[in-house]
Amino acid sequence: MSLIRRLNKKLNKMFNGSVHAQEENGCVKLTGSLDCWEDIVKAGYTAVNKNKFIGVLNDIEYTKQDIPQMRMPSVNDLKYDKIHTDVAVIGAGIIGSAIARELTRYDIKVMLIDKEHDVGMHASSRNDGEIHPGIDLLKGQVKQKYNSRGNVMYDQICKDLDVRFSRPGQYLCFIKKYYKLIFSIARLYWKAMGIPTEYMNADKLRKKIPGISNAINGGIYFPTAGIVSPYELVIAYAENAVDNSAVIALDTAVTGMEISNNKIVSLKTNRGIIYPKVVINAAGVYSDKIASMANDRFFTIHARKGTNAIFDKKI
Ligand SMILES: Cc1cc2nc3c(=O)[nH]c(=O)nc-3n(C[C@H](O)[C@H](O)[C@H](O)COP(=O)(O)OP(=O)(O)OC[C@H]3O[C@@H](n4cnc5c(N)ncnc54)[C@H](O)[C@@H]3O)c2cc1C
């Protein structure tokens, strides 16, 4: 039975025939309709086959309510019309701002574009600020490779950009005593991934973290876990990029592209048409829309909304 037939059989069973899979340009494309967002996400995960398909195009319609459209800036002018640049970076979150700064090391014109009124107005300023040691990642994953490379870079980057950064470490504690054995095996795995660990008994943990529950019997300490103010870092990256000659176009939404011979000729925005030689897609949860504008549609993103409450008054 072909992969797609097998997948359709599985999806039929899961969603009573409401979802259909087919192959399109080397991707799995899902169509149909569902009234539960989590089910749409679940169907997407079910269709993943990294060895056989480039990606999943999850086009299942959500029937319960309208999905909010991307918020557009209120300005409409020609401030950036007919501007030519070597590189246009779409999205001034942590990724786009860091890339723009890095590119200003070269003698090229860099333009950092964001639809919001400031940099870092999305996930990049609304996260936990943890510089992860990468304990939940798997050896060989691309994310694991870049996480471990990125983690060690933070001391120098934050020093260069004058951003507060510390490594208070991360603790993985256990209540049930047999976890000591499980964790000793897991430590071998972390060691193989280059993640330093230290076993701590309950007494040592209590000295390190006063107030920890009496039920805790031990845990693993990961000294490479760090903490940074996410918005300070994004602003520092973007400011340094501007100091080094990058142009920041705020309140500027990329709404379309002119494509010719499979190449991006220009970006349509609410502030005019921009002509870049190279475009970098750093649009976060909207990066599937940007890829699609360039006829490079091989993935879809189904974002989820949540709330992060910060109790630390020092932050
Ligand atoms: C609650 C929460 C906690 C997290 N905690 C951590 C953590 O502790 N540690 C960690 O490493 N990661 C954490 N993350 C993940 C991290 O925040 C994200 O991976 C990261 O911020 C993504 O950055 P980005 O630059 O790719 O995207 P974003 O910050 O989303 O930036 C994308 C930018 O693109 C712009 N844009 C989009 N479309 C367009 C368009 N058409 N035209 C112009 N501009 C456009 C947007 O306005 C936005 O500013 C957390 C995430 C969440 C939600």
CSV table of C-alpha atoms and ligand atoms in Angstrom, one decimal:
chain,number,residue,atom,x,y,z
A,1,MET,CA,0.0,0.0,0.0
A,2,SER,CA,1.4,3.5,-0.9
A,3,LEU,CA,2.4,5.8,1.9
A,4,ILE,CA,-0.5,8.2,1.0
A,5,ARG,CA,-3.1,5.5,1.0
A,6,ARG,CA,-1.8,4.3,4.3
A,7,LEU,CA,-1.9,7.8,5.7
A,8,ASN,CA,-5.5,8.3,4.4
A,9,LYS,CA,-6.6,5.1,6.1
A,10,LYS,CA,-5.1,6.4,9.4
A,11,LEU,CA,-6.7,9.9,8.9
A,12,ASN,CA,-10.1,8.4,8.0
A,13,LYS,CA,-10.0,6.4,11.2
A,14,MET,CA,-9.0,9.4,13.3
A,15,PHE,CA,-11.3,12.0,11.8
A,16,ASN,CA,-14.2,10.0,10.2
A,17,GLY,CA,-13.3,10.9,6.7
A,18,SER,CA,-13.1,14.7,7.3
A,19,VAL,CA,-9.5,14.9,6.3
A,20,HIS,CA,-7.8,13.9,3.0
A,21,ALA,CA,-4.1,13.6,2.2
A,22,GLN,CA,-2.5,13.8,-1.2
A,23,GLU,CA,1.0,14.4,-2.5
A,24,GLU,CA,1.8,17.9,-4.0
A,25,ASN,CA,5.3,19.0,-5.1
A,26,GLY,CA,7.0,16.5,-2.9
A,27,CYS,CA,4.9,17.5,0.2
A,28,VAL,CA,1.9,15.9,1.9
A,29,LYS,CA,-1.1,18.2,1.4
A,30,LEU,CA,-4.0,17.8,3.9
A,31,THR,CA,-7.5,19.1,3.0
A,32,GLY,CA,-10.9,18.9,4.6
A,33,SER,CA,-12.5,20.6,7.5
A,34,LEU,CA,-12.5,20.2,11.3
A,35,ASP,CA,-14.0,22.2,14.2
A,36,CYS,CA,-11.1,21.6,16.7
A,37,TRP,CA,-7.8,23.4,16.3
A,38,GLU,CA,-5.9,20.8,18.2
A,39,ASP,CA,-7.2,18.1,15.8
A,40,ILE,CA,-5.9,20.1,12.9
A,41,VAL,CA,-2.5,20.2,14.5
A,42,LYS,CA,-2.8,16.5,15.3
A,43,ALA,CA,-3.6,15.7,11.7
A,44,GLY,CA,-0.5,17.7,10.7
A,45,TYR,CA,1.8,15.7,13.0
A,46,THR,CA,0.3,12.4,11.7
A,47,ALA,CA,1.2,13.3,8.2
A,48,VAL,CA,4.9,14.0,9.0
A,49,ASN,CA,7.3,11.7,7.2
A,50,LYS,CA,10.7,13.3,7.1
A,51,ASN,CA,12.3,10.6,5.0
A,52,LYS,CA,9.8,10.6,2.2
A,53,PHE,CA,8.3,14.1,2.0
A,54,ILE,CA,9.8,17.6,2.1
A,55,GLY,CA,7.0,18.9,4.4
A,56,VAL,CA,3.4,19.0,5.3
A,57,LEU,CA,0.9,21.5,3.8
A,58,ASN,CA,-1.9,21.5,6.4
A,59,ASP,CA,-4.7,23.2,4.5
A,60,ILE,CA,-7.5,21.8,6.7
A,61,GLU,CA,-10.2,24.4,7.2
A,62,TYR,CA,-11.1,25.4,10.8
A,63,THR,CA,-14.8,25.7,10.9
A,64,LYS,CA,-15.5,26.8,14.4
A,65,GLN,CA,-14.5,30.5,14.0
A,66,ASP,CA,-12.6,32.8,11.7
A,67,ILE,CA,-8.9,32.8,12.1
A,68,PRO,CA,-7.7,36.4,12.9
A,69,GLN,CA,-5.9,37.9,10.0
A,70,MET,CA,-2.4,39.4,10.3
A,71,ARG,CA,-2.7,42.9,11.9
A,72,MET,CA,-1.7,45.5,9.3
A,73,PRO,CA,0.1,48.8,10.2
A,74,SER,CA,-2.2,51.9,10.0
A,75,VAL,CA,0.3,53.9,7.9
A,76,ASN,CA,0.2,53.8,4.1
A,77,ASP,CA,2.9,55.9,2.4
A,78,LEU,CA,5.8,55.6,0.0
A,79,LYS,CA,8.6,56.0,2.6
A,80,TYR,CA,10.6,53.0,1.3
A,81,ASP,CA,9.3,53.0,-2.3
A,82,LYS,CA,11.9,52.0,-5.0
A,83,ILE,CA,14.6,51.5,-2.4
A,84,HIS,CA,17.3,49.0,-3.5
A,85,THR,CA,19.1,47.0,-0.9
A,86,ASP,CA,21.5,44.0,-0.9
A,87,VAL,CA,19.6,42.1,1.7
A,88,ALA,CA,16.1,42.5,3.1
A,89,VAL,CA,15.4,40.7,6.3
A,90,ILE,CA,11.7,40.2,6.9
A,91,GLY,CA,10.9,40.1,10.6
A,92,ALA,CA,12.7,42.0,13.4
A,93,GLY,CA,12.4,39.4,16.2
A,94,ILE,CA,15.5,37.9,17.8
A,95,ILE,CA,16.3,35.9,14.6
A,96,GLY,CA,15.9,38.7,12.1
A,97,SER,CA,17.7,41.3,14.3
A,98,ALA,CA,20.6,38.9,15.0
A,99,ILE,CA,20.9,38.1,11.3
A,100,ALA,CA,20.8,41.8,10.3
A,101,ARG,CA,23.5,42.6,12.9
A,102,GLU,CA,25.7,39.8,11.6
A,103,LEU,CA,25.3,40.9,8.0
A,104,THR,CA,26.5,44.4,8.8
A,105,ARG,CA,30.0,43.0,9.3
A,106,TYR,CA,30.1,43.0,5.5
A,107,ASP,CA,30.1,45.9,3.2
A,108,ILE,CA,26.5,45.5,2.0
A,109,LYS,CA,23.2,47.3,2.4
A,110,VAL,CA,21.0,45.6,4.9
A,111,MET,CA,17.3,46.4,5.5
A,112,LEU,CA,15.4,45.0,8.5
A,113,ILE,CA,11.7,45.1,7.9
A,114,ASP,CA,8.9,44.6,10.4
A,115,LYS,CA,5.2,45.3,10.3
A,116,GLU,CA,5.1,46.3,14.0
A,117,HIS,CA,5.8,49.8,15.5
A,118,ASP,CA,9.0,48.4,17.2
A,119,VAL,CA,11.3,45.5,17.1
A,120,GLY,CA,10.7,42.3,19.0
A,121,MET,CA,6.9,42.7,19.4
A,122,HIS,CA,6.1,39.0,19.0
A,123,ALA,CA,7.4,35.8,20.5
A,124,SER,CA,10.9,37.3,20.9
A,125,SER,CA,9.8,39.6,23.7
A,126,ARG,CA,7.2,37.3,25.2
A,127,ASN,CA,9.2,34.3,26.2
A,128,ASP,CA,10.9,32.8,29.3
A,129,GLY,CA,14.4,34.2,28.3
A,130,GLU,CA,16.0,30.8,29.0
A,131,ILE,CA,19.1,29.9,27.2
A,132,HIS,CA,18.4,26.2,27.0
A,133,PRO,CA,21.1,23.6,27.7
A,134,GLY,CA,19.1,21.4,25.3
A,135,ILE,CA,18.2,18.5,27.6
A,136,ASP,CA,15.0,17.6,25.8
A,137,LEU,CA,16.5,17.5,22.4
A,138,LEU,CA,17.7,14.4,20.5
A,139,LYS,CA,21.2,13.8,19.3
A,140,GLY,CA,21.4,14.4,15.6
A,141,GLN,CA,18.5,16.9,15.5
A,142,VAL,CA,19.2,20.2,13.7
A,143,LYS,CA,17.7,22.0,16.6
A,144,GLN,CA,20.1,20.2,19.0
A,145,LYS,CA,23.1,21.1,16.8
A,146,TYR,CA,22.3,24.8,16.7
A,147,ASN,CA,21.1,24.9,20.3
A,148,SER,CA,24.4,23.7,21.6
A,149,ARG,CA,26.4,26.0,19.3
A,150,GLY,CA,24.2,29.0,20.3
A,151,ASN,CA,24.3,28.3,24.0
A,152,VAL,CA,28.0,28.8,24.3
A,153,MET,CA,27.9,32.0,22.3
A,154,TYR,CA,25.8,33.9,24.7
A,155,ASP,CA,28.5,35.0,27.2
A,156,GLN,CA,30.4,36.9,24.5
A,157,ILE,CA,27.4,38.2,22.6
A,158,CYS,CA,25.8,39.6,25.8
A,159,LYS,CA,29.2,41.1,26.8
A,160,ASP,CA,29.6,42.7,23.3
A,161,LEU,CA,26.1,44.1,23.4
A,162,ASP,CA,26.1,45.1,27.0
A,163,VAL,CA,23.1,42.9,27.9
A,164,ARG,CA,22.6,41.3,31.3
A,165,PHE,CA,23.2,37.6,31.2
A,166,SER,CA,23.8,34.9,33.8
A,167,ARG,CA,23.9,31.2,34.0
A,168,PRO,CA,21.9,30.2,37.2
A,169,GLY,CA,21.6,26.6,35.7
A,170,GLN,CA,18.6,24.4,35.5
A,171,TYR,CA,17.5,21.7,37.9
A,172,LEU,CA,15.6,18.5,37.0
A,173,CYS,CA,14.4,17.1,40.3
A,174,PHE,CA,12.8,13.8,41.3
A,175,ILE,CA,10.6,12.6,44.1
A,176,LYS,CA,10.6,8.8,43.5
A,177,LYS,CA,14.0,7.4,44.5
A,178,TYR,CA,14.3,5.0,41.5
A,179,TYR,CA,14.7,8.0,39.3
A,180,LYS,CA,18.2,8.2,40.5
A,181,LEU,CA,19.0,5.2,38.4
A,182,ILE,CA,17.1,6.5,35.3
A,183,PHE,CA,18.9,9.8,35.6
A,184,SER,CA,22.3,8.2,35.8
A,185,ILE,CA,21.6,6.5,32.5
A,186,ALA,CA,20.2,9.8,31.0
A,187,ARG,CA,23.4,11.6,32.1
A,188,LEU,CA,25.4,9.3,29.7
A,189,TYR,CA,23.1,10.5,26.9
A,190,TRP,CA,23.5,14.2,27.9
A,191,LYS,CA,27.3,13.7,28.1
A,192,ALA,CA,27.3,12.3,24.6
A,193,MET,CA,25.5,15.5,23.5
A,194,GLY,CA,28.1,17.6,25.2
A,195,ILE,CA,25.7,18.8,28.0
A,196,PRO,CA,27.5,19.0,31.4
A,197,THR,CA,25.5,17.7,34.3
A,198,GLU,CA,26.0,17.2,38.0
A,199,TYR,CA,24.0,14.8,40.3
A,200,MET,CA,22.9,16.5,43.5
A,201,ASN,CA,21.4,14.8,46.5
A,202,ALA,CA,18.5,16.3,48.5
A,203,ASP,CA,20.8,18.1,51.0
A,204,LYS,CA,22.9,19.7,48.2
A,205,LEU,CA,19.8,20.8,46.3
A,206,ARG,CA,18.3,22.4,49.4
A,207,LYS,CA,21.5,24.4,49.9
A,208,LYS,CA,21.4,25.5,46.3
A,209,ILE,CA,17.6,26.2,46.2
A,210,PRO,CA,16.3,27.1,49.7
A,211,GLY,CA,12.6,26.5,50.0
A,212,ILE,CA,12.5,23.5,47.7
A,213,SER,CA,9.8,20.9,48.5
A,214,ASN,CA,10.7,18.3,51.2
A,215,ALA,CA,9.4,15.6,48.8
A,216,ILE,CA,12.4,16.1,46.5
A,217,ASN,CA,14.9,13.3,46.9
A,218,GLY,CA,17.6,14.5,44.4
A,219,GLY,CA,18.1,15.9,41.0
A,220,ILE,CA,20.4,16.8,38.1
A,221,TYR,CA,22.0,20.3,37.8
A,222,PHE,CA,22.6,21.6,34.3
A,223,PRO,CA,25.1,24.5,34.7
A,224,THR,CA,24.9,25.7,31.1
A,225,ALA,CA,21.3,26.9,31.4
A,226,GLY,CA,21.3,30.7,31.2
A,227,ILE,CA,18.8,33.6,31.5
A,228,VAL,CA,18.6,36.8,29.5
A,229,SER,CA,16.0,39.5,29.2
A,230,PRO,CA,14.6,38.7,25.7
A,231,TYR,CA,13.5,42.2,24.8
A,232,GLU,CA,16.8,43.7,25.9
A,233,LEU,CA,18.6,41.3,23.7
A,234,VAL,CA,16.4,41.9,20.6
A,235,ILE,CA,16.7,45.7,21.0
A,236,ALA,CA,20.5,45.5,21.5
A,237,TYR,CA,20.9,43.4,18.4
A,238,ALA,CA,18.7,45.8,16.3
A,239,GLU,CA,20.3,48.9,17.7
A,240,ASN,CA,23.8,47.5,17.0
A,241,ALA,CA,22.7,46.6,13.5
A,242,VAL,CA,21.5,50.2,12.9
A,243,ASP,CA,24.8,51.6,14.4
A,244,ASN,CA,26.6,49.5,11.9
A,245,SER,CA,24.5,50.9,9.0
A,246,ALA,CA,21.4,48.7,8.7
A,247,VAL,CA,18.2,50.5,7.9
A,248,ILE,CA,15.1,49.5,9.9
A,249,ALA,CA,11.7,49.8,8.3
A,250,LEU,CA,9.1,49.6,11.0
A,251,ASP,CA,5.3,49.7,10.4
A,252,THR,CA,6.2,48.0,7.1
A,253,ALA,CA,4.3,44.8,6.3
A,254,VAL,CA,5.4,42.6,3.4
A,255,THR,CA,2.1,41.8,1.6
A,256,GLY,CA,3.3,40.2,-1.6
A,257,MET,CA,6.2,39.7,-4.0
A,258,GLU,CA,6.9,40.1,-7.6
A,259,ILE,CA,8.5,36.9,-8.8
A,260,SER,CA,10.3,36.4,-12.2
A,261,ASN,CA,12.2,33.3,-13.3
A,262,ASN,CA,11.8,31.8,-9.8
A,263,LYS,CA,13.6,34.8,-8.3
A,264,ILE,CA,12.2,37.5,-6.0
A,265,VAL,CA,12.3,40.8,-7.9
A,266,SER,CA,10.6,43.1,-5.3
A,267,LEU,CA,8.7,43.1,-2.0
A,268,LYS,CA,5.3,44.8,-1.9
A,269,THR,CA,4.7,46.7,1.3
A,270,ASN,CA,2.3,49.3,2.7
A,271,ARG,CA,5.2,51.7,2.4
A,272,GLY,CA,6.2,51.1,-1.2
A,273,ILE,CA,8.0,48.6,-3.3
A,274,ILE,CA,11.4,47.5,-2.1
A,275,TYR,CA,14.0,45.9,-4.4
A,276,PRO,CA,16.3,43.5,-2.6
A,277,LYS,CA,19.0,41.2,-4.1
A,278,VAL,CA,18.5,38.7,-1.3
A,279,VAL,CA,15.5,38.1,1.0
A,280,ILE,CA,15.8,36.4,4.4
A,281,ASN,CA,12.6,35.1,5.8
A,282,ALA,CA,12.6,35.6,9.6
A,283,ALA,CA,8.9,36.2,10.0
A,284,GLY,CA,8.4,33.8,12.9
A,285,VAL,CA,4.9,32.3,12.9
A,286,TYR,CA,4.2,34.1,9.6
A,287,SER,CA,7.2,32.7,7.8
A,288,ASP,CA,5.0,30.1,6.0
A,289,LYS,CA,3.1,33.1,4.5
A,290,ILE,CA,6.3,34.8,3.4
A,291,ALA,CA,7.6,31.5,1.9
A,292,SER,CA,4.3,31.1,0.1
A,293,MET,CA,4.6,34.6,-1.4
A,294,ALA,CA,7.9,33.4,-3.0
A,295,ASN,CA,6.2,30.3,-4.4
A,296,ASP,CA,8.3,28.3,-1.9
A,297,ARG,CA,5.4,26.7,-0.1
A,298,PHE,CA,6.5,23.5,1.7
A,299,PHE,CA,5.3,24.0,5.2
A,300,THR,CA,2.5,25.6,7.1
A,301,ILE,CA,2.4,26.9,10.7
A,302,HIS,CA,-0.5,26.5,13.1
A,303,ALA,CA,0.2,29.0,15.9
A,304,ARG,CA,-1.1,28.7,19.4
A,305,LYS,CA,-1.8,31.6,21.7
A,306,GLY,CA,-1.0,31.6,25.4
A,307,THR,CA,-0.1,33.8,28.3
A,308,ASN,CA,3.2,34.1,30.1
A,309,ALA,CA,3.0,35.6,33.6
A,310,ILE,CA,6.2,37.2,35.0
A,311,PHE,CA,6.2,37.3,38.8
A,312,ASP,CA,9.8,38.5,39.3
A,313,LYS,CA,9.6,42.2,40.0
A,314,LYS,CA,13.3,42.7,39.2
A,315,ILE,CA,12.7,41.9,35.5
B,1,LIG,C1,5.6,31.6,25.9
B,1,LIG,C2,6.9,31.3,25.1
B,1,LIG,C3,8.0,31.0,25.9
B,1,LIG,C4,9.2,30.8,25.2
B,1,LIG,N1,10.4,30.6,26.0
B,1,LIG,C5,11.6,30.4,25.4
B,1,LIG,C6,12.8,30.3,26.1
B,1,LIG,O1,12.8,30.4,27.3
B,1,LIG,N2,13.9,30.2,25.4
B,1,LIG,C7,14.0,30.1,24.0
B,1,LIG,O2,15.1,30.0,23.5
B,1,LIG,N3,12.9,30.2,23.3
B,1,LIG,C8,11.7,30.4,23.9
B,1,LIG,N4,10.5,30.6,23.2
B,1,LIG,C9,10.6,30.5,21.7
B,1,LIG,C10,11.1,31.9,21.2
B,1,LIG,O3,10.4,33.0,21.8
B,1,LIG,C11,11.0,31.9,19.7
B,1,LIG,O4,11.6,30.8,19.1
B,1,LIG,C12,11.6,33.2,19.1
B,1,LIG,O5,11.2,34.4,19.8
B,1,LIG,C13,11.3,33.3,17.6
B,1,LIG,O6,11.9,34.4,17.1
B,1,LIG,P1,11.6,34.9,15.7
B,1,LIG,O7,12.5,36.1,15.4
B,1,LIG,O8,11.8,33.7,14.8
B,1,LIG,O9,10.1,35.3,15.6
B,1,LIG,P2,9.2,36.5,16.2
B,1,LIG,O10,9.7,37.0,17.4
B,1,LIG,O11,7.8,36.1,16.1
B,1,LIG,O12,9.5,37.6,15.1
B,1,LIG,C14,9.0,37.6,13.8
B,1,LIG,C15,8.7,39.0,13.3
B,1,LIG,O13,8.3,39.0,12.0
B,1,LIG,C16,7.4,40.0,11.8
B,1,LIG,N5,6.6,39.8,10.6
B,1,LIG,C17,5.8,38.7,10.4
B,1,LIG,N6,5.2,38.7,9.2
B,1,LIG,C18,5.6,39.9,8.6
B,1,LIG,C19,5.3,40.6,7.4
B,1,LIG,N7,4.5,40.0,6.5
B,1,LIG,N8,5.9,41.8,7.1
B,1,LIG,C20,6.7,42.3,8.0
B,1,LIG,N9,7.0,41.7,9.2
B,1,LIG,C21,6.5,40.5,9.5
B,1,LIG,C22,6.6,40.1,13.1
B,1,LIG,O14,6.0,41.3,13.3
B,1,LIG,C23,7.6,39.7,14.1
B,1,LIG,O15,8.2,40.9,14.7
B,1,LIG,C24,9.3,30.8,23.8
B,1,LIG,C25,8.2,31.1,23.1
B,1,LIG,C26,7.0,31.3,23.7
B,1,LIG,C27,5.7,31.7,22.9
